[in-house]
mmCIF file of N, CA and C in Angstrom:
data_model
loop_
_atom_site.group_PDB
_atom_site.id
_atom_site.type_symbol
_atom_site.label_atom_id
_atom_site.label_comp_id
_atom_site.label_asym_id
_atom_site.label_seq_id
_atom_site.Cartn_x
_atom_site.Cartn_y
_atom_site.Cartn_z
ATOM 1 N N UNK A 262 -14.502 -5.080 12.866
ATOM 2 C CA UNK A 262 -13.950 -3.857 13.392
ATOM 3 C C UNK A 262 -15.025 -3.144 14.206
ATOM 4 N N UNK A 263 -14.849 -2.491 15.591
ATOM 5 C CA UNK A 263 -15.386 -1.819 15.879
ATOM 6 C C UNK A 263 -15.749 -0.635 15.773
ATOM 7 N N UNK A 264 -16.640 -0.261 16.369
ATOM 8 C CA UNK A 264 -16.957 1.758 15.941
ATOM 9 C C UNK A 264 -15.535 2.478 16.476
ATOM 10 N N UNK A 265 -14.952 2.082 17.489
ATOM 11 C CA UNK A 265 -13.849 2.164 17.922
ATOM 12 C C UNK A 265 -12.613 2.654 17.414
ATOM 13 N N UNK A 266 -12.518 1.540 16.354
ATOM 14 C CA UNK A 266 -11.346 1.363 15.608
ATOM 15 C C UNK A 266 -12.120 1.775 13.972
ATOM 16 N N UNK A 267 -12.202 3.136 14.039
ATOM 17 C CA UNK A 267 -12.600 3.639 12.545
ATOM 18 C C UNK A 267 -11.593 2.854 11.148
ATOM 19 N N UNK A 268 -12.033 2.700 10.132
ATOM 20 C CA UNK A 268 -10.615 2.848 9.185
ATOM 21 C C UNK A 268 -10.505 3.425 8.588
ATOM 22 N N UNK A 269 -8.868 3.015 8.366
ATOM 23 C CA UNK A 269 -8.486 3.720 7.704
ATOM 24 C C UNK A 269 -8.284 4.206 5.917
ATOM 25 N N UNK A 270 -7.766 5.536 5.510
ATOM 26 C CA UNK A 270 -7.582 5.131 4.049
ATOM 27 C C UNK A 270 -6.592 4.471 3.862
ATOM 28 N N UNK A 271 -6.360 4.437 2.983
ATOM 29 C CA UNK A 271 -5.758 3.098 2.196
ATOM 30 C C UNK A 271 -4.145 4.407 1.761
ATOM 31 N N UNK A 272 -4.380 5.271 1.094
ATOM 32 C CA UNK A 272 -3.174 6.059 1.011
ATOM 33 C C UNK A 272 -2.622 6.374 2.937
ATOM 34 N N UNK A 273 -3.150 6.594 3.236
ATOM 35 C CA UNK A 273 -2.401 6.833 4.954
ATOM 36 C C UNK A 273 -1.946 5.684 4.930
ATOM 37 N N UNK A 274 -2.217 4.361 4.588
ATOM 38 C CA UNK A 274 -1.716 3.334 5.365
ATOM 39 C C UNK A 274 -0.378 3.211 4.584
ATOM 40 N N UNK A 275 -0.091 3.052 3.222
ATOM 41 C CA UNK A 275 0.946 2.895 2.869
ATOM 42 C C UNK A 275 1.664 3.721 2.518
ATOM 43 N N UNK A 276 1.045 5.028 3.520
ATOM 44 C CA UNK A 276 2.633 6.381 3.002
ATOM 45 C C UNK A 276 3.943 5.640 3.830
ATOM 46 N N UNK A 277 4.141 4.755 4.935
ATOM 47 C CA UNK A 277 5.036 4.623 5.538
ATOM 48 C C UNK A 277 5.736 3.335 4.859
ATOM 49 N N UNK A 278 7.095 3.994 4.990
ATOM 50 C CA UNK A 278 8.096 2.609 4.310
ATOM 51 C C UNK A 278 7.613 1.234 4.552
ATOM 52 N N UNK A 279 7.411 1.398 6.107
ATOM 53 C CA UNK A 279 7.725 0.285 6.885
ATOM 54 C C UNK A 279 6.222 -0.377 5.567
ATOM 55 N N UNK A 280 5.484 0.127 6.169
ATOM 56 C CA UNK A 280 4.146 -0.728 5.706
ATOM 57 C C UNK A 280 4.143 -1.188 4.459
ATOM 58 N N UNK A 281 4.928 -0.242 3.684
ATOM 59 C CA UNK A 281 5.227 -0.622 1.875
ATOM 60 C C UNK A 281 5.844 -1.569 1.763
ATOM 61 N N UNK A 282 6.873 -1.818 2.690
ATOM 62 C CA UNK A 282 7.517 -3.052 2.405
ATOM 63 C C UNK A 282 7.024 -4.145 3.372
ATOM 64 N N UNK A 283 5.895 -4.350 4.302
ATOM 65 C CA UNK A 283 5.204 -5.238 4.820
ATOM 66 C C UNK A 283 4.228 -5.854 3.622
ATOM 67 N N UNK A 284 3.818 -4.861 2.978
ATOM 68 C CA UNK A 284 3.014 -4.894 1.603
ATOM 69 C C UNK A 284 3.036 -5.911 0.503
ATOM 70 N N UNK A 285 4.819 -5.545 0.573
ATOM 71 C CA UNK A 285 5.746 -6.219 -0.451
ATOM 72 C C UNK A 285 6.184 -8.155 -0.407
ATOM 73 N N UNK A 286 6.427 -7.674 1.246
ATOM 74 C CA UNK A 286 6.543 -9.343 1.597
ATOM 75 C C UNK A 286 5.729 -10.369 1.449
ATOM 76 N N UNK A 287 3.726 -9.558 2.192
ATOM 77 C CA UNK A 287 3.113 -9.994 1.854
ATOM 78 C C UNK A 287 2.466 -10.647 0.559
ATOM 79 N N UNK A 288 2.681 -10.117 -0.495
ATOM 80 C CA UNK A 288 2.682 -10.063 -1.367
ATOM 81 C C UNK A 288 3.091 -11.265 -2.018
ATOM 82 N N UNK A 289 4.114 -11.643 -1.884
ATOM 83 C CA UNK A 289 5.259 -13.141 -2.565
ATOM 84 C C UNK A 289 4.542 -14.270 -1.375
ATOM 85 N N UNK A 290 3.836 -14.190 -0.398
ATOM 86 C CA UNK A 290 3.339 -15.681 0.221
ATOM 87 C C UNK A 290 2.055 -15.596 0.452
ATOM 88 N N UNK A 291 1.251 -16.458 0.842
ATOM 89 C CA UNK A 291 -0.297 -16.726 1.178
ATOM 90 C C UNK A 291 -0.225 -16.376 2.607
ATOM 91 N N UNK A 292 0.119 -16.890 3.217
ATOM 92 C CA UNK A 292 -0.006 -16.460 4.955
ATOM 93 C C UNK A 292 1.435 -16.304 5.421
ATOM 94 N N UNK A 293 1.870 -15.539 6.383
ATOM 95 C CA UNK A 293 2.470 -15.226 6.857
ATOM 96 C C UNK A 293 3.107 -14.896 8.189
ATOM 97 N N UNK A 294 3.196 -15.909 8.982
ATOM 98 C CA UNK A 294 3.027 -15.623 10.751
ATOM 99 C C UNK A 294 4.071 -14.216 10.934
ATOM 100 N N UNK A 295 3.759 -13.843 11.752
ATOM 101 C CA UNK A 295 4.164 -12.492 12.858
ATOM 102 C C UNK A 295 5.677 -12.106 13.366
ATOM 103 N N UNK A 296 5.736 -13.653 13.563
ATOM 104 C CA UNK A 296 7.516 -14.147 13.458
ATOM 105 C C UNK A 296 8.475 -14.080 12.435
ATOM 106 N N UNK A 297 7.853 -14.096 10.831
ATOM 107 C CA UNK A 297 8.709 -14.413 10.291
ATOM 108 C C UNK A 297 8.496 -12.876 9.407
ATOM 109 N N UNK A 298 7.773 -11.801 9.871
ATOM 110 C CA UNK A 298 7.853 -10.892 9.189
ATOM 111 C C UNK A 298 8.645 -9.858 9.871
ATOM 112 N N UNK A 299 8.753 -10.135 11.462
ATOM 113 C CA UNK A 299 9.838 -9.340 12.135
ATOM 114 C C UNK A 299 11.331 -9.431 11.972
ATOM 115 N N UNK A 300 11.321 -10.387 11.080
ATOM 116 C CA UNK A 300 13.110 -10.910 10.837
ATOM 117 C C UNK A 300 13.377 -9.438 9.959
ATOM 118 N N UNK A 301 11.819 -9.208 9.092
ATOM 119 C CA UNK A 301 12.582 -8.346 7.945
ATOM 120 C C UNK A 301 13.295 -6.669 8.766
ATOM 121 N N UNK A 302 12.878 -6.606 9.973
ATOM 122 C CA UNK A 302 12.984 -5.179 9.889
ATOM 123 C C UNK A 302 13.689 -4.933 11.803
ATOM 124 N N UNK A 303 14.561 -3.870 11.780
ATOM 125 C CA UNK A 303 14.934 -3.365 12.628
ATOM 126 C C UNK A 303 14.480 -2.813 13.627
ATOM 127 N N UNK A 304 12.948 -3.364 14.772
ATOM 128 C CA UNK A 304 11.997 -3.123 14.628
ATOM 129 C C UNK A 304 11.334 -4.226 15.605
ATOM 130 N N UNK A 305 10.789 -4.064 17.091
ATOM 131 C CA UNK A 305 10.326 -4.728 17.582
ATOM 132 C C UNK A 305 9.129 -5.719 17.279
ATOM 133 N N UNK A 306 8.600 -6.870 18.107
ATOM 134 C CA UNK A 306 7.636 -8.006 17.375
ATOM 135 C C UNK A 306 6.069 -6.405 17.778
ATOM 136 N N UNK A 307 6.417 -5.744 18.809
ATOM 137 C CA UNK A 307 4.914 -4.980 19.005
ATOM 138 C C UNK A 307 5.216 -3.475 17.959
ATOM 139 N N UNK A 308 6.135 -2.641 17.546
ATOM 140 C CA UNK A 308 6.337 -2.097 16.401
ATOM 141 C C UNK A 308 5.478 -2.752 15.717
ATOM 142 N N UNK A 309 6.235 -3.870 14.792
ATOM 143 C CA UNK A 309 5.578 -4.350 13.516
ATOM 144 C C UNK A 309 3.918 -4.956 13.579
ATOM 145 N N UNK A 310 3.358 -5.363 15.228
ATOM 146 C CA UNK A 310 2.289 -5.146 14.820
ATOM 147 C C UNK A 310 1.434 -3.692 14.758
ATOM 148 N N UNK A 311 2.156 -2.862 15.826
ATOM 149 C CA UNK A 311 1.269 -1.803 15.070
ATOM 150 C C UNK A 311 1.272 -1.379 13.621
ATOM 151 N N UNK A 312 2.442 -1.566 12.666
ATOM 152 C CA UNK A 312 2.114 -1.525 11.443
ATOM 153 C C UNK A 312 1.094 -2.227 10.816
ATOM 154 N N UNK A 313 1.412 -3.561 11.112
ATOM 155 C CA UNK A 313 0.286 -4.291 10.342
ATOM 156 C C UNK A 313 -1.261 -4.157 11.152
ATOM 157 N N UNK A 314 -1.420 -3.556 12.186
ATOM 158 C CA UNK A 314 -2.962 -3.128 12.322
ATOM 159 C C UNK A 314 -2.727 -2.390 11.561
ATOM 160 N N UNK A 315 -2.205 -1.048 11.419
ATOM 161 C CA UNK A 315 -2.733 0.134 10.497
ATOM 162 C C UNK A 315 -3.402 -0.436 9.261
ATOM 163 N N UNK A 316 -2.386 -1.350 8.837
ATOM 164 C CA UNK A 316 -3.242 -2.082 7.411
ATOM 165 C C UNK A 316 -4.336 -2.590 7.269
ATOM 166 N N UNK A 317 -4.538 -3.402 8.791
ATOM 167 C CA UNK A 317 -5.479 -3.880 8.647
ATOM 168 C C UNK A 317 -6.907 -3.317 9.054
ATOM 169 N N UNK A 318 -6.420 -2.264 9.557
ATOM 170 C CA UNK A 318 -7.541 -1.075 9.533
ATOM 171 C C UNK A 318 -7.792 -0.580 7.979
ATOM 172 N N UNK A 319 -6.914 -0.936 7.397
ATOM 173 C CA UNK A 319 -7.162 -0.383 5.605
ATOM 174 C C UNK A 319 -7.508 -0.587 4.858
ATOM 175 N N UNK A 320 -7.914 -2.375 5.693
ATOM 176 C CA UNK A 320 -8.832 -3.497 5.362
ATOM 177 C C UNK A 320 -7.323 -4.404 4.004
ATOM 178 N N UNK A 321 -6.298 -3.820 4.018
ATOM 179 C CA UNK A 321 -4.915 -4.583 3.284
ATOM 180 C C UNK A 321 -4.333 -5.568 3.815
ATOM 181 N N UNK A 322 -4.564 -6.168 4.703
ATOM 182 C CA UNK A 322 -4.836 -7.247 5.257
ATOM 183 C C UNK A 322 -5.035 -7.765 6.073
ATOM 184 N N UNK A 323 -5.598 -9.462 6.048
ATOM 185 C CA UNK A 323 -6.308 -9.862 6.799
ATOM 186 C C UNK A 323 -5.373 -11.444 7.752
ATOM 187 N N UNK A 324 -5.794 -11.205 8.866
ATOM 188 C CA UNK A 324 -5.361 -11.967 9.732
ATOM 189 C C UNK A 324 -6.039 -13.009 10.352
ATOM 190 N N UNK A 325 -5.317 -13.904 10.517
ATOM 191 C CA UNK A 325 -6.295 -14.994 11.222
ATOM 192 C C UNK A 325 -5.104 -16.193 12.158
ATOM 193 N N UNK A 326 -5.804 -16.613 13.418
ATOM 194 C CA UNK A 326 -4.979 -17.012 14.690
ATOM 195 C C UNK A 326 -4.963 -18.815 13.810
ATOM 196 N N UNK A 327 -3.608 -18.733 14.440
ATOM 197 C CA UNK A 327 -2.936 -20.252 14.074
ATOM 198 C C UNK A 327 -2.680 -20.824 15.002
ATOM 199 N N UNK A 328 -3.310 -21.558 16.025
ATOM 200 C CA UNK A 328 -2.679 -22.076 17.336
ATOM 201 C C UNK A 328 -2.099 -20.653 17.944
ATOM 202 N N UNK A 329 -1.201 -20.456 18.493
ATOM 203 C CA UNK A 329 -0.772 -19.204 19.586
ATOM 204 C C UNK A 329 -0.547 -17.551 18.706
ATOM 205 N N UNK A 330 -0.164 -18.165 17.426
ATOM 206 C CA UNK A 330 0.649 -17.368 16.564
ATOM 207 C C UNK A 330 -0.520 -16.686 15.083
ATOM 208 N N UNK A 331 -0.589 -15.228 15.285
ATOM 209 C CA UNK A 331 -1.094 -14.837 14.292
ATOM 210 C C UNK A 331 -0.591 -14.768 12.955
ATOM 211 N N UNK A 332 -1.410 -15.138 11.670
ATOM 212 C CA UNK A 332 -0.867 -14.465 10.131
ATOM 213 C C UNK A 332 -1.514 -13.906 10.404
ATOM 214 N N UNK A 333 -0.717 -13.523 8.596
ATOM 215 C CA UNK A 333 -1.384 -11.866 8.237
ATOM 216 C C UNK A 333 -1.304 -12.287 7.108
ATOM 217 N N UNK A 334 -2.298 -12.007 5.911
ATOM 218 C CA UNK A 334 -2.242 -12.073 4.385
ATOM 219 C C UNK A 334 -2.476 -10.924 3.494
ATOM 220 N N UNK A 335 -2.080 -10.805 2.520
ATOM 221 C CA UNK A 335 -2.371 -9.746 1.891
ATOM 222 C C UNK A 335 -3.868 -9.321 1.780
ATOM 223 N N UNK A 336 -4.588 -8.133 1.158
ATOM 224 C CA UNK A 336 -5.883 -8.070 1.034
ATOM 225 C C UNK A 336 -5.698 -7.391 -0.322
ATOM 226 N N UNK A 337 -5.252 -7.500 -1.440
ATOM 227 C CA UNK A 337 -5.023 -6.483 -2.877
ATOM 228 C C UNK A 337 -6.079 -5.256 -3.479
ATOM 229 N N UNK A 338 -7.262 -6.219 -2.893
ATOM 230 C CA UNK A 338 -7.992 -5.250 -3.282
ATOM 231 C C UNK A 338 -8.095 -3.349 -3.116
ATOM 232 N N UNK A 339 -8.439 -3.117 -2.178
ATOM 233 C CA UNK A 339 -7.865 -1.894 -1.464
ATOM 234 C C UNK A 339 -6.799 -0.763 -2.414
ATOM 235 N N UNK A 340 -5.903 -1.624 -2.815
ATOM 236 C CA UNK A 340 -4.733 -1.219 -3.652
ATOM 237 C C UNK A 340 -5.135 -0.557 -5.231
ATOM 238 N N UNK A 341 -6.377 -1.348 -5.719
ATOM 239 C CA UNK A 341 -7.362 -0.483 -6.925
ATOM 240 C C UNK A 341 -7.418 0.658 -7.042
ATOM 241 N N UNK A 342 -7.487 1.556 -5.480
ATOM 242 C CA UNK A 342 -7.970 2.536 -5.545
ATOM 243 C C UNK A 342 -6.417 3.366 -5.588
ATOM 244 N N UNK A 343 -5.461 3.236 -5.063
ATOM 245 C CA UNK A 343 -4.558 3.543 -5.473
ATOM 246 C C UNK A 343 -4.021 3.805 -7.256
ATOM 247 N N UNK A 344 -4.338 2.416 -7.823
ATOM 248 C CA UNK A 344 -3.770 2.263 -8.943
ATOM 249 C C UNK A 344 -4.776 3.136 -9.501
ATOM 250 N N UNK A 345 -6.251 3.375 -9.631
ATOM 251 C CA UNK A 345 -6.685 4.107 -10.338
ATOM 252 C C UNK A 345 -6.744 5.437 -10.361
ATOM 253 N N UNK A 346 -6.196 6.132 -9.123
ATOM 254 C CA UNK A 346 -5.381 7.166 -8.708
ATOM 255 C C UNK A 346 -4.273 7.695 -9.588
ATOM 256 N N UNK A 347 -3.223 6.543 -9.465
ATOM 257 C CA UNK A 347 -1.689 7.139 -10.108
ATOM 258 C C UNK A 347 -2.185 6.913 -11.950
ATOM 259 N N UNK A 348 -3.235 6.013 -11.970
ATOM 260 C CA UNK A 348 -3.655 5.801 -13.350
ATOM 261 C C UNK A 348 -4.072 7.101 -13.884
ATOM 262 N N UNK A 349 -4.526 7.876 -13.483
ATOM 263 C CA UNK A 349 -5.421 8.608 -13.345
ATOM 264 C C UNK A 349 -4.476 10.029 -13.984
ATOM 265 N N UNK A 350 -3.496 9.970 -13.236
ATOM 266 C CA UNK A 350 -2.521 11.479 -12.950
ATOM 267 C C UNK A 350 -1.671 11.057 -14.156
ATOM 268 N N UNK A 351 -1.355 9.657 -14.546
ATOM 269 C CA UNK A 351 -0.784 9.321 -15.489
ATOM 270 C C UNK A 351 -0.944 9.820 -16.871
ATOM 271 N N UNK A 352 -1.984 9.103 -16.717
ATOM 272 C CA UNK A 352 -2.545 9.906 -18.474
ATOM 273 C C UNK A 352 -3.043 11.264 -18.421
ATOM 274 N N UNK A 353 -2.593 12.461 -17.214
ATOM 275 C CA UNK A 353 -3.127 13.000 -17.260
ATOM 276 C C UNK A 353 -1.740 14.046 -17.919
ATOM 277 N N UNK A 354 -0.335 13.722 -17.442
ATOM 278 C CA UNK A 354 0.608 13.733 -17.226
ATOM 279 C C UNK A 354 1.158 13.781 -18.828
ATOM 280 N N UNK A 355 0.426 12.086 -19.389
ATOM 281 C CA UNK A 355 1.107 12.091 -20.734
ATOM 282 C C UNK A 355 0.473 13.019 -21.584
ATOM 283 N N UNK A 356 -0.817 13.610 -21.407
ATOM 284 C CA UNK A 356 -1.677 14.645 -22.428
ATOM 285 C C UNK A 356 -0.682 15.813 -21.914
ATOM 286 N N UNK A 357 -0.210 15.787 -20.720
ATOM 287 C CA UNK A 357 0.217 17.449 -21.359
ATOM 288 C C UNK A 357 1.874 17.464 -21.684
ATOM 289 N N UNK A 358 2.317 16.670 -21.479
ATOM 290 C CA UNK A 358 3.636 16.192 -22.276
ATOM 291 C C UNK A 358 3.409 16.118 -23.887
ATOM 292 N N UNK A 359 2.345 15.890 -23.696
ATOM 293 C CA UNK A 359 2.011 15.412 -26.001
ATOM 294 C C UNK A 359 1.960 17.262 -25.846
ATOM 295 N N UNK A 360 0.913 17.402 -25.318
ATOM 296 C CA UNK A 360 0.339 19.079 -25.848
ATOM 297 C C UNK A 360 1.913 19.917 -25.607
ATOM 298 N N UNK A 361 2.873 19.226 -24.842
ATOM 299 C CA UNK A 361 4.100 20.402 -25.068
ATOM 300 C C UNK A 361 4.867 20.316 -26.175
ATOM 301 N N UNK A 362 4.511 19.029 -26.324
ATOM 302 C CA UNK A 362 5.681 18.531 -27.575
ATOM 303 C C UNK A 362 5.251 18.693 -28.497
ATOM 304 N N UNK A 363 4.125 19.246 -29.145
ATOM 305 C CA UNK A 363 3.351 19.752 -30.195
ATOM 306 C C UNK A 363 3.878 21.624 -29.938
ATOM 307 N N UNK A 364 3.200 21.757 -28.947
ATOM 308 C CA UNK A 364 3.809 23.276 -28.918
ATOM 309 C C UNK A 364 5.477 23.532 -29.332
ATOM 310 N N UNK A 365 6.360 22.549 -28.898
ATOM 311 C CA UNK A 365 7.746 23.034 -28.996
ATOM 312 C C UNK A 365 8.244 22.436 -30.421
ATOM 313 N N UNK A 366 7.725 21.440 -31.012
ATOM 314 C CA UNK A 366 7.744 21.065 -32.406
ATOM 315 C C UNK A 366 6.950 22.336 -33.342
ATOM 316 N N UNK A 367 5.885 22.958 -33.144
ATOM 317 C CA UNK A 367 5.088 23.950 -33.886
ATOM 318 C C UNK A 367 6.098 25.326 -33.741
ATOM 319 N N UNK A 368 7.222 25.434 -32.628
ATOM 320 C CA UNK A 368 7.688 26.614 -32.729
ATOM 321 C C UNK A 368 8.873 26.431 -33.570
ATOM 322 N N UNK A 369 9.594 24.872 -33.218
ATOM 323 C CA UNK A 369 10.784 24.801 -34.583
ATOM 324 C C UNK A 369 10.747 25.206 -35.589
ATOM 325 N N UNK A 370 9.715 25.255 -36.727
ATOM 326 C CA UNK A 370 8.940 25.157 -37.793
ATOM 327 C C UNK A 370 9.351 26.550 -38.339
#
């Protein structure tokens, strides 16, 4: 990547549907040419690559030329930081759900 092409975070890249479910496809195969990911969507072949640069500015995946035709593969890693995110809010979520349900059980009483 160039100085050019800064990247991106990783939450910007997959706030958009489109990319969540580029995500998704990727996901179920190892490589994936360019062609067969435009079938999924309503959505020109230069659309869907600007989606999948965004990703791959997100470093979520990685591409590489096949004779004329580019893949694209997943990159999972990236996605950690997500999960330890929603992990994060999770249990943060279930402590104060316990601490209510103690409060509203202590007032039955």
């Amino acid at each position: 990547m160039t100085d050019k092409m800064k990247s991106r975070n990783v939450f910007e890249a997959i706030a958009d549907p489109t990319r969540r479910e580029l995500i998704h496809i990727l996901s179920e195969s190892e490589a994936v040419p360019l062609y067969k990911l435009t079938v999924h969507f309503d959505m020109g072949r230069t659309a869907v690559t600007k989606h999948l640069t965004i990703l791959w500015e997100a470093d979520l995946v990685k591409k590489s030329k096949v004779g004329r035709e580019t893949h694209y593969q997943l990159n999972p890693i990236p996605l950690k930081e997500v999960s330890d995110w929603v992990t994060y809010y999770q249990s943060f979520w279930e402590n104060r759900m316990q601490a209510l349900q103690e409060v509203l059980e202590e007032e039955n009483k």
